[in-house]
Short mmCIF file of N, CA, C and O in Angstrom, two decimals:
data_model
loop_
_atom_site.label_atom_id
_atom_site.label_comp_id
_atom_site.label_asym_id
_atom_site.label_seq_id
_atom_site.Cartn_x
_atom_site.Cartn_y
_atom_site.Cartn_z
N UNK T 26 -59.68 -64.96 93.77
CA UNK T 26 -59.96 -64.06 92.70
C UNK T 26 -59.51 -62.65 93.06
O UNK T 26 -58.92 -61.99 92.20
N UNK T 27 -59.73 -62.20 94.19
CA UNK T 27 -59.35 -61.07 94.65
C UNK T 27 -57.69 -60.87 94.86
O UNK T 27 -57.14 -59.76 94.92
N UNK T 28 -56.88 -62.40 94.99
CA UNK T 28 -55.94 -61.71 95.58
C UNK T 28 -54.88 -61.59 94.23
O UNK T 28 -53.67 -61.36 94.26
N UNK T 29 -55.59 -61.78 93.26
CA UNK T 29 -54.73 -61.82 91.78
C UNK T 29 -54.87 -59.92 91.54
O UNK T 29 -54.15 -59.17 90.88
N UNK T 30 -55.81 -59.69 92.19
CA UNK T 30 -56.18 -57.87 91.26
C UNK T 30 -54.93 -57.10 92.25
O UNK T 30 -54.15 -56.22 91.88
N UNK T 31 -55.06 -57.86 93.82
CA UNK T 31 -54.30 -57.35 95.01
C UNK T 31 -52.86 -57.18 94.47
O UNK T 31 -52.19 -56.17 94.25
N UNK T 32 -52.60 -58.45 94.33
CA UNK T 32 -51.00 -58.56 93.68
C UNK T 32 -50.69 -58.06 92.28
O UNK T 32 -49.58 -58.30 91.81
N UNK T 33 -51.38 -57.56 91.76
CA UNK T 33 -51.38 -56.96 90.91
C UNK T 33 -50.87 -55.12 90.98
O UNK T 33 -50.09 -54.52 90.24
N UNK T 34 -51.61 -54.67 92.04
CA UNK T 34 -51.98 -53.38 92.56
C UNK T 34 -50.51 -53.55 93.29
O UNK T 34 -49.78 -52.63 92.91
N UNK T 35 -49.90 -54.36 94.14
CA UNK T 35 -48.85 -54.39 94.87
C UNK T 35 -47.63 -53.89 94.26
O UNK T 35 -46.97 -52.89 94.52
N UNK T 36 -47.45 -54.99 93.20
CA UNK T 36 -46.24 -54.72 92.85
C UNK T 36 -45.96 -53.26 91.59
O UNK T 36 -45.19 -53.19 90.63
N UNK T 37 -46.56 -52.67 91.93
CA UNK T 37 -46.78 -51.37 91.18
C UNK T 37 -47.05 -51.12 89.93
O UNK T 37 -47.00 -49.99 89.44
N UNK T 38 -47.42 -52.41 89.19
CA UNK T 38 -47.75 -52.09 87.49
C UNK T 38 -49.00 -51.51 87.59
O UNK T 38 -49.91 -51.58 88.41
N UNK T 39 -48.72 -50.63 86.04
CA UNK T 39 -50.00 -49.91 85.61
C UNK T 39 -51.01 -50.56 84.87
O UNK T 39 -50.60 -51.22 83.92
N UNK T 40 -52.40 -50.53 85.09
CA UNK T 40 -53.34 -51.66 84.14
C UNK T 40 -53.70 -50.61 83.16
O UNK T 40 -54.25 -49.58 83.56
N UNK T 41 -53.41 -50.80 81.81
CA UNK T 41 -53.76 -49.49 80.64
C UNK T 41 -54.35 -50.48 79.95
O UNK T 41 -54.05 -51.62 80.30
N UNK T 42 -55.42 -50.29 78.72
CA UNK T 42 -56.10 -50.77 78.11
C UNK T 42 -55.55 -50.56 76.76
O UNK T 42 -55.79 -49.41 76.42
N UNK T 43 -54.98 -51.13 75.95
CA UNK T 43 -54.25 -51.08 74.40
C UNK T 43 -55.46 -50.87 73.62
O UNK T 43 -56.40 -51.66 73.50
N UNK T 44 -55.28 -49.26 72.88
CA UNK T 44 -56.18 -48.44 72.29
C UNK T 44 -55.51 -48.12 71.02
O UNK T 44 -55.66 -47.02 70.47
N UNK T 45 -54.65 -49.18 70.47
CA UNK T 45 -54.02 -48.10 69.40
C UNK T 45 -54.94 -49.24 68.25
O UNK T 45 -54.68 -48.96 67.08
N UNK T 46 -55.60 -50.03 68.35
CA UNK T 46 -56.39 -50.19 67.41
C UNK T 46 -57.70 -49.13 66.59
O UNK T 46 -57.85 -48.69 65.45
N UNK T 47 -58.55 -49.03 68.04
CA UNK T 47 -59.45 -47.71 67.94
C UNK T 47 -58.83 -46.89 67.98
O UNK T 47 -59.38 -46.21 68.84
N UNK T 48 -57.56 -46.10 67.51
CA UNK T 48 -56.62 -44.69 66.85
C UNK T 48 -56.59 -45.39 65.56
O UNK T 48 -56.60 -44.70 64.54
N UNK T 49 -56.55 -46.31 65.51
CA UNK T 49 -56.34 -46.67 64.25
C UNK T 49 -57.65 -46.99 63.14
O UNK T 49 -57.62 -47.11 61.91
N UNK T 50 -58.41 -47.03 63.77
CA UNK T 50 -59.57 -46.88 63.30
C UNK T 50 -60.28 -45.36 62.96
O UNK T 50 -60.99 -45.12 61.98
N UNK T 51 -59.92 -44.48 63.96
CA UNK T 51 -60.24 -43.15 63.66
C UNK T 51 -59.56 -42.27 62.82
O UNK T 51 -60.06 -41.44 62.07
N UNK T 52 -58.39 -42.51 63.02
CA UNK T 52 -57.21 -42.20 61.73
C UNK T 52 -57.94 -42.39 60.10
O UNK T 52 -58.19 -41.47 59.32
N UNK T 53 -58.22 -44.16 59.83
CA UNK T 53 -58.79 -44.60 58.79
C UNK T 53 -59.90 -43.40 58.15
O UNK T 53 -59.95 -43.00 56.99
N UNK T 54 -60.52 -43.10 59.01
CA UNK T 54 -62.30 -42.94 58.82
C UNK T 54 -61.69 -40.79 58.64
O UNK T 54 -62.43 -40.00 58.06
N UNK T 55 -60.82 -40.52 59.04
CA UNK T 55 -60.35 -39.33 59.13
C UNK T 55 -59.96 -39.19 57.38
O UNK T 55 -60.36 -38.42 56.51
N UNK T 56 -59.02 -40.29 57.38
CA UNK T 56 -58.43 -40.16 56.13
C UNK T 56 -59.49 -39.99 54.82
O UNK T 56 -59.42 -39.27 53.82
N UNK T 57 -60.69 -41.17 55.34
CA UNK T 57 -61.71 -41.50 54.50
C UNK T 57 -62.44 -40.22 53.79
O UNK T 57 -62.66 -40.05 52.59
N UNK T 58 -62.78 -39.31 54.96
CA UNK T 58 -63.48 -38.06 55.06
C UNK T 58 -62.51 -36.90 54.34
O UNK T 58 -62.98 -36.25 53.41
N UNK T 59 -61.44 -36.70 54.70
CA UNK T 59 -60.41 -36.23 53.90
C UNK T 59 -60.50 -36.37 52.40
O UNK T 59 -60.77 -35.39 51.70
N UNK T 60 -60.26 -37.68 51.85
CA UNK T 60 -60.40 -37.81 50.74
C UNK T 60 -61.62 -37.65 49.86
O UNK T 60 -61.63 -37.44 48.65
N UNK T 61 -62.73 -37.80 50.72
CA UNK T 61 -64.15 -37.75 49.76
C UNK T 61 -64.35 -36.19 49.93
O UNK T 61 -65.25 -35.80 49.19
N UNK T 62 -63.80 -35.23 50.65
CA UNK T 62 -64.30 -33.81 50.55
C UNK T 62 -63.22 -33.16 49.63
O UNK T 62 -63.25 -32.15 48.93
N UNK T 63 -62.14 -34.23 49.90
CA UNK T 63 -61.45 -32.88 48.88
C UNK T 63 -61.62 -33.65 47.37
O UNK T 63 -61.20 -32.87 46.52
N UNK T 64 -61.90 -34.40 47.01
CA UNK T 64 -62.01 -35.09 45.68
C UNK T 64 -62.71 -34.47 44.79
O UNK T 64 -63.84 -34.08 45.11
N UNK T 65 -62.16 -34.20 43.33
CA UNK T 65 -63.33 -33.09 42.59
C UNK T 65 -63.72 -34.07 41.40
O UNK T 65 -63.04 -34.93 40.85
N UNK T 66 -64.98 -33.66 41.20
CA UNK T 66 -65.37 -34.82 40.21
C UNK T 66 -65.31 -34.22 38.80
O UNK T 66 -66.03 -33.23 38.71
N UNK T 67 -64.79 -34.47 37.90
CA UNK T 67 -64.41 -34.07 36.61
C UNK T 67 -65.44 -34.23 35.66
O UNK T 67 -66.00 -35.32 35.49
N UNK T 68 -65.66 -33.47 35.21
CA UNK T 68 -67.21 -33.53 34.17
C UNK T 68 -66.38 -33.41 32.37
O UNK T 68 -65.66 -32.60 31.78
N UNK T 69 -66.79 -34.23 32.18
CA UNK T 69 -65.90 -34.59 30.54
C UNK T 69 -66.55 -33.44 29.73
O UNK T 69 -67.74 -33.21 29.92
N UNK T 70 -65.83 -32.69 28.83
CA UNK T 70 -65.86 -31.74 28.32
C UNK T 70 -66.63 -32.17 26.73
O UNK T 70 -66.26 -33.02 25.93
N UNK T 71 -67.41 -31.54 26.68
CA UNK T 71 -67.67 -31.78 24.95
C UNK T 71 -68.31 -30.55 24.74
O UNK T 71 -68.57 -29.68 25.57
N UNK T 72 -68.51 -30.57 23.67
CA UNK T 72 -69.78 -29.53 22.61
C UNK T 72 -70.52 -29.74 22.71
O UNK T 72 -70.80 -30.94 22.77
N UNK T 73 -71.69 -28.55 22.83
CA UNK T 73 -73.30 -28.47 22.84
C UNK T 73 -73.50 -28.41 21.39
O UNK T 73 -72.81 -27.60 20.77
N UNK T 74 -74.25 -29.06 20.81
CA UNK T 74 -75.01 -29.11 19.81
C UNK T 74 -76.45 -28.80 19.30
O UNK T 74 -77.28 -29.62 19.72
N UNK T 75 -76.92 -27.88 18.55
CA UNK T 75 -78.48 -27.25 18.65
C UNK T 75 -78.61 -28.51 17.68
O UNK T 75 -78.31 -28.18 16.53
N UNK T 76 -78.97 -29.84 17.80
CA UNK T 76 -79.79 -30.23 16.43
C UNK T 76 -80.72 -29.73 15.93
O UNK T 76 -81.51 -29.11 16.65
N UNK T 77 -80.92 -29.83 14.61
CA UNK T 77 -82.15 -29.31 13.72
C UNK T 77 -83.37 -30.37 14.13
O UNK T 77 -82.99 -31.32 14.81
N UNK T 78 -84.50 -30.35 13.88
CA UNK T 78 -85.82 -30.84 14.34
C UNK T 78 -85.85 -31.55 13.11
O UNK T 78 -85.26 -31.12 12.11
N UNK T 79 -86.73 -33.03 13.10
CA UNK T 79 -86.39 -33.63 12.13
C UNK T 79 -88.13 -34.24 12.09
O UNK T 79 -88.53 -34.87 13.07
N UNK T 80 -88.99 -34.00 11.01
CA UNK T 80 -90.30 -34.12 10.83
C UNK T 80 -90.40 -36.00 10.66
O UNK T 80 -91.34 -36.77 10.85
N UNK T 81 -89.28 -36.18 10.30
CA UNK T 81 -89.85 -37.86 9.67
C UNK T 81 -89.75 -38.88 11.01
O UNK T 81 -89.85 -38.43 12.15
N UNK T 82 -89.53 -40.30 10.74
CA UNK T 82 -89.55 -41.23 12.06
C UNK T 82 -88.38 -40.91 12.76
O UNK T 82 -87.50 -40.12 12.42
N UNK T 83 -88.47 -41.76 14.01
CA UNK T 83 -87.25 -41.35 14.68
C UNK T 83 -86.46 -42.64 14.33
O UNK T 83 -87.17 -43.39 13.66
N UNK T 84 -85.32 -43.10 14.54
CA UNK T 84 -84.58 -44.02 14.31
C UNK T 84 -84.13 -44.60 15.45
O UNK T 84 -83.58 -43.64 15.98
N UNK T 85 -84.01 -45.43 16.12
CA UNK T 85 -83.15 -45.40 17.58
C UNK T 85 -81.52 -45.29 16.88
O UNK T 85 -81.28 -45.29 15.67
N UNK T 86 -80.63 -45.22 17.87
CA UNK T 86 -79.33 -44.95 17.15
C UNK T 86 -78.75 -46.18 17.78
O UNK T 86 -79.36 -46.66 18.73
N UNK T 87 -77.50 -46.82 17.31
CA UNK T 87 -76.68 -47.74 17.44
C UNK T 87 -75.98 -47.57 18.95
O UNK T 87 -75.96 -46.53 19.62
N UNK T 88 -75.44 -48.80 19.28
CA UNK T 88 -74.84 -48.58 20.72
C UNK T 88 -73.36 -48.22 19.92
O UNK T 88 -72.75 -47.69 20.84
N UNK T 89 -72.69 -48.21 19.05
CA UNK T 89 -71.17 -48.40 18.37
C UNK T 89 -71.38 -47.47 17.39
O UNK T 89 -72.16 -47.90 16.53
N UNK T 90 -70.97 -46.31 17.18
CA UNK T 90 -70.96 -45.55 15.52
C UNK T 90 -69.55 -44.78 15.59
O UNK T 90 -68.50 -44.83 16.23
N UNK T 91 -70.12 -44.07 14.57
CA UNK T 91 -68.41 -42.75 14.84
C UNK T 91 -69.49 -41.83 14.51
O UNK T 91 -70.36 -41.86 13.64
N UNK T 92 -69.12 -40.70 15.79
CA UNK T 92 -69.72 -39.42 15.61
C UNK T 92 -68.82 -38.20 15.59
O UNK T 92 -67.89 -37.74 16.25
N UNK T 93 -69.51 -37.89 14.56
CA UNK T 93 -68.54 -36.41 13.77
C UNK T 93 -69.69 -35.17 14.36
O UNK T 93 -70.82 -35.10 13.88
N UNK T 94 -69.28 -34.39 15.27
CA UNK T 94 -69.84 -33.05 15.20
C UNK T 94 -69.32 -31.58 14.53
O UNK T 94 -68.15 -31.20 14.49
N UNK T 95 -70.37 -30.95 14.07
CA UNK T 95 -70.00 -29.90 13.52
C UNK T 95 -70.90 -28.77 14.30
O UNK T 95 -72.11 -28.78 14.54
N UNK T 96 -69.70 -27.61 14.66
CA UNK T 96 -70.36 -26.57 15.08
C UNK T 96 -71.11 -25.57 13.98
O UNK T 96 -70.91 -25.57 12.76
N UNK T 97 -72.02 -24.70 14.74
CA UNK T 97 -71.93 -23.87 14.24
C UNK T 97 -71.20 -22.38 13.79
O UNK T 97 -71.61 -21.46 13.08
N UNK T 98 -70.30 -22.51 14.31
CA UNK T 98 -68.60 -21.99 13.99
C UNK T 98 -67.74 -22.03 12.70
O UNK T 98 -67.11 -21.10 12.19
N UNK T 99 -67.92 -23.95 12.07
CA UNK T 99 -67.55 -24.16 11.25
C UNK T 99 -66.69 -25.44 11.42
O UNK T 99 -66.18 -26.10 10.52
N UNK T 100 -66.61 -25.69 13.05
CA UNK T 100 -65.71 -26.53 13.35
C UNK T 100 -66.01 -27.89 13.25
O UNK T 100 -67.14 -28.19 13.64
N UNK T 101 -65.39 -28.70 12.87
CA UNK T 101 -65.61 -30.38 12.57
C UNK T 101 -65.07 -30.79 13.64
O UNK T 101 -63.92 -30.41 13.84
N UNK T 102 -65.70 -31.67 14.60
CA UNK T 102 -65.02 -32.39 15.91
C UNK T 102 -64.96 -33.78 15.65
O UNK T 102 -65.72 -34.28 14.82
N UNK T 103 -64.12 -34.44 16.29
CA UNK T 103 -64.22 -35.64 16.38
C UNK T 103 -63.86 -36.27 17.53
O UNK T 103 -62.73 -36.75 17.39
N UNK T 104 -64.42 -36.53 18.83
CA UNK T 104 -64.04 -37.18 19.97
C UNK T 104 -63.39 -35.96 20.80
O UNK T 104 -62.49 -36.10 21.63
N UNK T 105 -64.06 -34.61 20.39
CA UNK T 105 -63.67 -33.38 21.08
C UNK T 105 -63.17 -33.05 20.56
O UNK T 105 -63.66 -31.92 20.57
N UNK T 106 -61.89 -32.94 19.51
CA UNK T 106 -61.08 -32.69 19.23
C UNK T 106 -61.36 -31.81 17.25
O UNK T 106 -61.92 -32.35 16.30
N UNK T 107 -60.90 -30.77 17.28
CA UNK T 107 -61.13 -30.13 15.90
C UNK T 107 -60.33 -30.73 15.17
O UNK T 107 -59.11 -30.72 15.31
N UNK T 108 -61.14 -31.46 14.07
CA UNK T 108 -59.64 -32.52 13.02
C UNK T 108 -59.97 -31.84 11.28
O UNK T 108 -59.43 -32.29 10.27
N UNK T 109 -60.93 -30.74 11.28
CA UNK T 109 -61.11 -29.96 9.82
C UNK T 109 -61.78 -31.23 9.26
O UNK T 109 -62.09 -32.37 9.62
N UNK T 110 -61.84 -30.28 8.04
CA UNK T 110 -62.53 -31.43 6.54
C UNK T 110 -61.00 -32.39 6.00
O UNK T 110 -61.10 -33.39 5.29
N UNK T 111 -60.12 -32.04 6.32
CA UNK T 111 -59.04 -33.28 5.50
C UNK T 111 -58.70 -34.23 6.58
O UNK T 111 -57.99 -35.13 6.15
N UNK T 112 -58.87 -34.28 7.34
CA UNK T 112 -58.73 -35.63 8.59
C UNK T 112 -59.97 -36.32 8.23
O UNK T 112 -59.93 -37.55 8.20
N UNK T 113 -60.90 -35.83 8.00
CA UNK T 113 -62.20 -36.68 8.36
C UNK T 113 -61.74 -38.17 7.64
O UNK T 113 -61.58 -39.03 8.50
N UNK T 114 -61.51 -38.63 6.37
CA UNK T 114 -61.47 -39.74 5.68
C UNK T 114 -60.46 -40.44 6.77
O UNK T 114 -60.86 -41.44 7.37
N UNK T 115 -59.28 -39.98 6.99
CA UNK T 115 -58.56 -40.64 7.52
C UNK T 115 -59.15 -41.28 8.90
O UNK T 115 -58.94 -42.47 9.11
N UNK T 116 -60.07 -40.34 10.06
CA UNK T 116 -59.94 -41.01 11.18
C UNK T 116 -61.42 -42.25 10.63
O UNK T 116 -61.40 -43.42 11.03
N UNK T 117 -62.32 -41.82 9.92
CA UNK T 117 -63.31 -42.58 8.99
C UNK T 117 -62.83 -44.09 8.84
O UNK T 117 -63.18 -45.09 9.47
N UNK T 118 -61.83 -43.89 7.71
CA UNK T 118 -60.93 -45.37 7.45
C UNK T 118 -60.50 -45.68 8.81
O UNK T 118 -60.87 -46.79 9.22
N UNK T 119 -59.93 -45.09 9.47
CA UNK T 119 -58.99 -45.77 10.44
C UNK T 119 -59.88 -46.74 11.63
O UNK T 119 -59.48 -47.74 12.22
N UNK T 120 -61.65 -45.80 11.79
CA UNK T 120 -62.63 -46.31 12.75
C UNK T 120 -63.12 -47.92 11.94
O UNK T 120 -63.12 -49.07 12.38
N UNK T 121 -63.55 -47.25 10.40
CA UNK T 121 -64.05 -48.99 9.95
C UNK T 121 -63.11 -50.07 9.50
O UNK T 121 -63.48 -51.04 8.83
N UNK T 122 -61.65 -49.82 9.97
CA UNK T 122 -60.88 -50.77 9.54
C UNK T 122 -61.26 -51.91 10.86
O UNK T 122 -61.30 -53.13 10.69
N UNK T 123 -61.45 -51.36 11.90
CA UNK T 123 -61.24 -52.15 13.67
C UNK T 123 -62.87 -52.70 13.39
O UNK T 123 -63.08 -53.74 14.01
N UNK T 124 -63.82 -52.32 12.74
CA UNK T 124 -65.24 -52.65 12.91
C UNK T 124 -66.41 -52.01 11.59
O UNK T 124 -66.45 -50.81 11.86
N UNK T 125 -67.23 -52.21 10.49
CA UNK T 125 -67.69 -51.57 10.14
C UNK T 125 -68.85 -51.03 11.05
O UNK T 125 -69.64 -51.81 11.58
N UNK T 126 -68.91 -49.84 11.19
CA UNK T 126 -69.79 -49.08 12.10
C UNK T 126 -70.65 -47.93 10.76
O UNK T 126 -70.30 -47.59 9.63
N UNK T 127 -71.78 -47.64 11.54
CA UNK T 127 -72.12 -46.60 10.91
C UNK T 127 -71.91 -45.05 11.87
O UNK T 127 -71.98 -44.71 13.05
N UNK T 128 -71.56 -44.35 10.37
CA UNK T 128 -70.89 -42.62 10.88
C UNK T 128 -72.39 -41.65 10.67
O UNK T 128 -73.25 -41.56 9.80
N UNK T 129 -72.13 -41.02 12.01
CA UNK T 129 -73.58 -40.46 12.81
C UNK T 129 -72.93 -38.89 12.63
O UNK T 129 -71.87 -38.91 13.26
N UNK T 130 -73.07 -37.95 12.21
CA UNK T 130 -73.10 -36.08 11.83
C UNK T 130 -74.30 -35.59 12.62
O UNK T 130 -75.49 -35.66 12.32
N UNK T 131 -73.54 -34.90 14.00
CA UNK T 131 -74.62 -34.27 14.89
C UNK T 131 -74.04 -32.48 14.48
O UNK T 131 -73.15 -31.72 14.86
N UNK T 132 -74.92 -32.46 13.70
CA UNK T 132 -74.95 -30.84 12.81
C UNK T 132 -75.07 -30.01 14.09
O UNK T 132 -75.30 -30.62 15.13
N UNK T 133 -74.93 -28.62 14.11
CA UNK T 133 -75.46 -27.81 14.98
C UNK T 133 -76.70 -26.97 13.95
O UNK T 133 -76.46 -26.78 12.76
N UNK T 134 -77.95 -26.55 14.55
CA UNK T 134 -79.08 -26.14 13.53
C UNK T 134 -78.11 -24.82 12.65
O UNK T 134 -78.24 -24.54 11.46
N UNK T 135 -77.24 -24.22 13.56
CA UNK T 135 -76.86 -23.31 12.52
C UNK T 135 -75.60 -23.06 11.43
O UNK T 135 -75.26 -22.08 10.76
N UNK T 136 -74.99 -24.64 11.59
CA UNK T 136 -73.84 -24.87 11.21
C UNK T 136 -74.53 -24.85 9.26
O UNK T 136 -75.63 -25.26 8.89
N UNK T 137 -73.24 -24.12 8.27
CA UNK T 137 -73.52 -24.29 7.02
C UNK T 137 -74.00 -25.61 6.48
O UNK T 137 -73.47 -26.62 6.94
N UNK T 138 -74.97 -25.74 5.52
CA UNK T 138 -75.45 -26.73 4.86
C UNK T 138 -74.36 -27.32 3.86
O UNK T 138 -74.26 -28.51 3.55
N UNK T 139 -73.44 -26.09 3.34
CA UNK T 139 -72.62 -26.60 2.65
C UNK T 139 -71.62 -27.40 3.02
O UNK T 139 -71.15 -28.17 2.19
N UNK T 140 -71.15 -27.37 4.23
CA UNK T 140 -70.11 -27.34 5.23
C UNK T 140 -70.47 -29.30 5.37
O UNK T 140 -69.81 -30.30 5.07
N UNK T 141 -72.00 -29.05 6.04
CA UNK T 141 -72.57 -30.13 6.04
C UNK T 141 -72.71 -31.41 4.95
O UNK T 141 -72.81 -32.62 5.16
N UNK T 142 -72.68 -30.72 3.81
CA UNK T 142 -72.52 -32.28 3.30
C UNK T 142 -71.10 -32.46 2.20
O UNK T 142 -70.80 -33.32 1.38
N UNK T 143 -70.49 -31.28 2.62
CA UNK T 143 -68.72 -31.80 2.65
C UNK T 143 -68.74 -33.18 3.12
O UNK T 143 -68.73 -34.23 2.48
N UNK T 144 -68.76 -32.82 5.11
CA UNK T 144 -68.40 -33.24 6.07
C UNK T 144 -68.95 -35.00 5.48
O UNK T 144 -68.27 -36.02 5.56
N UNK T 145 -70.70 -34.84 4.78
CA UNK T 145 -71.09 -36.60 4.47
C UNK T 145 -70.25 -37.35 3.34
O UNK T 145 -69.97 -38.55 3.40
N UNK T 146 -69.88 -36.48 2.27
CA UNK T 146 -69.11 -36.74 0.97
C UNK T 146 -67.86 -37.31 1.91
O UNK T 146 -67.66 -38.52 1.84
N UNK T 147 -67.16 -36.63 2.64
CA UNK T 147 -65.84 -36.91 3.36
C UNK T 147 -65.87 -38.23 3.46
O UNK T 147 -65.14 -39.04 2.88
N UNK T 148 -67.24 -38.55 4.67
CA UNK T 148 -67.01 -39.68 5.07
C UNK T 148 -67.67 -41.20 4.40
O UNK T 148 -67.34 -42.33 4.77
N UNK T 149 -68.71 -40.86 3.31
CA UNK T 149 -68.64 -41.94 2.55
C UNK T 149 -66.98 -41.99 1.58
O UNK T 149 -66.31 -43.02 1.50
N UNK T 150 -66.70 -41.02 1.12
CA UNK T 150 -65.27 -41.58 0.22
C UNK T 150 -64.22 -42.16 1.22
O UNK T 150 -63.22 -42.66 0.70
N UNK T 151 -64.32 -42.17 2.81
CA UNK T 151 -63.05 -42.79 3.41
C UNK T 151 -63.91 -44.26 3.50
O UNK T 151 -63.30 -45.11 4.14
N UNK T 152 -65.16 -44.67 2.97
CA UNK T 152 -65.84 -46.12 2.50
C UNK T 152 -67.00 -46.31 3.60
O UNK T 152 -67.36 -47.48 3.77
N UNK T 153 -67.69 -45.27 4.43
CA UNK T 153 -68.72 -45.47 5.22
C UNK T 153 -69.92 -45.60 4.25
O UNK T 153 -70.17 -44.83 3.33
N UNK T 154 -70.48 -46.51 4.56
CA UNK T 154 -71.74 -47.19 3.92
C UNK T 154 -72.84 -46.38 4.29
O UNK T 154 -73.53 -45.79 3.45
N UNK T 155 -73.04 -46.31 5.50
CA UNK T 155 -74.13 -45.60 6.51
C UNK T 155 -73.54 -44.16 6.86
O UNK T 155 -72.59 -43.95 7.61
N UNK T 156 -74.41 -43.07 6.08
CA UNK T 156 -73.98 -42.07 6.97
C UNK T 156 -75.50 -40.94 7.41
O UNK T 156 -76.37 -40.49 6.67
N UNK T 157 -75.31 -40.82 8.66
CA UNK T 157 -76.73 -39.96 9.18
C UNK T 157 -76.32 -38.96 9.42
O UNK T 157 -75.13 -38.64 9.38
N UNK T 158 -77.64 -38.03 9.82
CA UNK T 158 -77.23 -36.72 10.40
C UNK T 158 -78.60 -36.63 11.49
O UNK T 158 -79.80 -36.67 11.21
N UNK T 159 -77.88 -36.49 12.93
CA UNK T 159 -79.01 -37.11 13.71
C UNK T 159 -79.58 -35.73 14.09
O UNK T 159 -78.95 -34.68 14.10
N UNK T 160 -80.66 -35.89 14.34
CA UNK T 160 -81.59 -34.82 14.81
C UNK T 160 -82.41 -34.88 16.07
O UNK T 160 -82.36 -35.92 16.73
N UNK T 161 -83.12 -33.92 16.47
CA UNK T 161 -83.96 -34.03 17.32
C UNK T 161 -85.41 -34.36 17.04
O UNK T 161 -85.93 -33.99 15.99
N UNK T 162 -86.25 -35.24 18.19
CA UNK T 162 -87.82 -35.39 17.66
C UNK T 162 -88.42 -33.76 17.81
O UNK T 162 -88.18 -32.79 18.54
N UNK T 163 -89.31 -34.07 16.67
CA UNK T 163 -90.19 -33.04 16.34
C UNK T 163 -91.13 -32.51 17.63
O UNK T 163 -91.95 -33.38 17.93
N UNK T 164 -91.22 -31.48 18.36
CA UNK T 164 -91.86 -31.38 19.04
C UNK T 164 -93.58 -31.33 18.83
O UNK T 164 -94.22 -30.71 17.98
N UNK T 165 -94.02 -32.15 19.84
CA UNK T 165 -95.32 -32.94 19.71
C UNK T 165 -96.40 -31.13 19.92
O UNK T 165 -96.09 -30.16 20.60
N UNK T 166 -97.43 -31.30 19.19
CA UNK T 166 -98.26 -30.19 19.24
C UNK T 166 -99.34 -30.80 20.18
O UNK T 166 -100.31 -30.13 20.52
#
């Protein structure tokens, strides 16, 4: 047993231990750390909405609708995006052609009333059956 380490030591080779796995492992875990600190997490942009307070029941809301917001600005959104009062029918039709859904109007409390039921006229004439305007629960006394 001994004289294998001897002859070993004799003929002048070097005994090194092959480490490029564990480099390769620290590399990995380097990279890992790299990527999770510099990574920025993107927060999806939308509109704040003041809903108005709404005295009657609450409704639960649908998992599937089309929601139209309106600022109090004046602006009509749809999926973020400002599409005015003459788009509305169109993207309306275009949502209940793929599914009839019901169309949900998250008003802002200070957005015009008039403005507001443009925006419902709009979207029953592009053929929405269901149209709400969702609110907030009434705060409990």
């Amino acid at each position: 047993m001994g004289s294998f380490h001897q002859a070993a030591l004799e003929e002048g080779s070097e005994q090194a231990i092959d480490i490029a796995p564990v480099n390769m492992i620290d590399l990995m875990l380097i990279l890992l750390i790299f990527f999770i600190v510099s990574t920025t997490f993107v927060q999806e942009t939308g509109v704040e909405v003041d809903k108005p307070q709404s005295g009657g029941p609450q409704h639960p809301g649908s998992k599937s609708n089309i929601t139209i917001a309106l600022t109090g600005k004046g602006e009509v959104l749809y999926e973020g995006y400002d599409i005015g009062l003459s788009r509305i029918q169109q993207k309306v039709k275009q949502e209940l052609q793929k599914e009839k859904l019901p169309v949900i109007i998250q008003a802002d409390a200070d957005a015009e009333t008039g403005l507001l039921v443009r925006v419902i006229d709009e979207a029953r004439r592009a053929g929405a059956s269901e149209v709400n305007v969702a609110t907030r629960p009434a705060a409990k006394k």
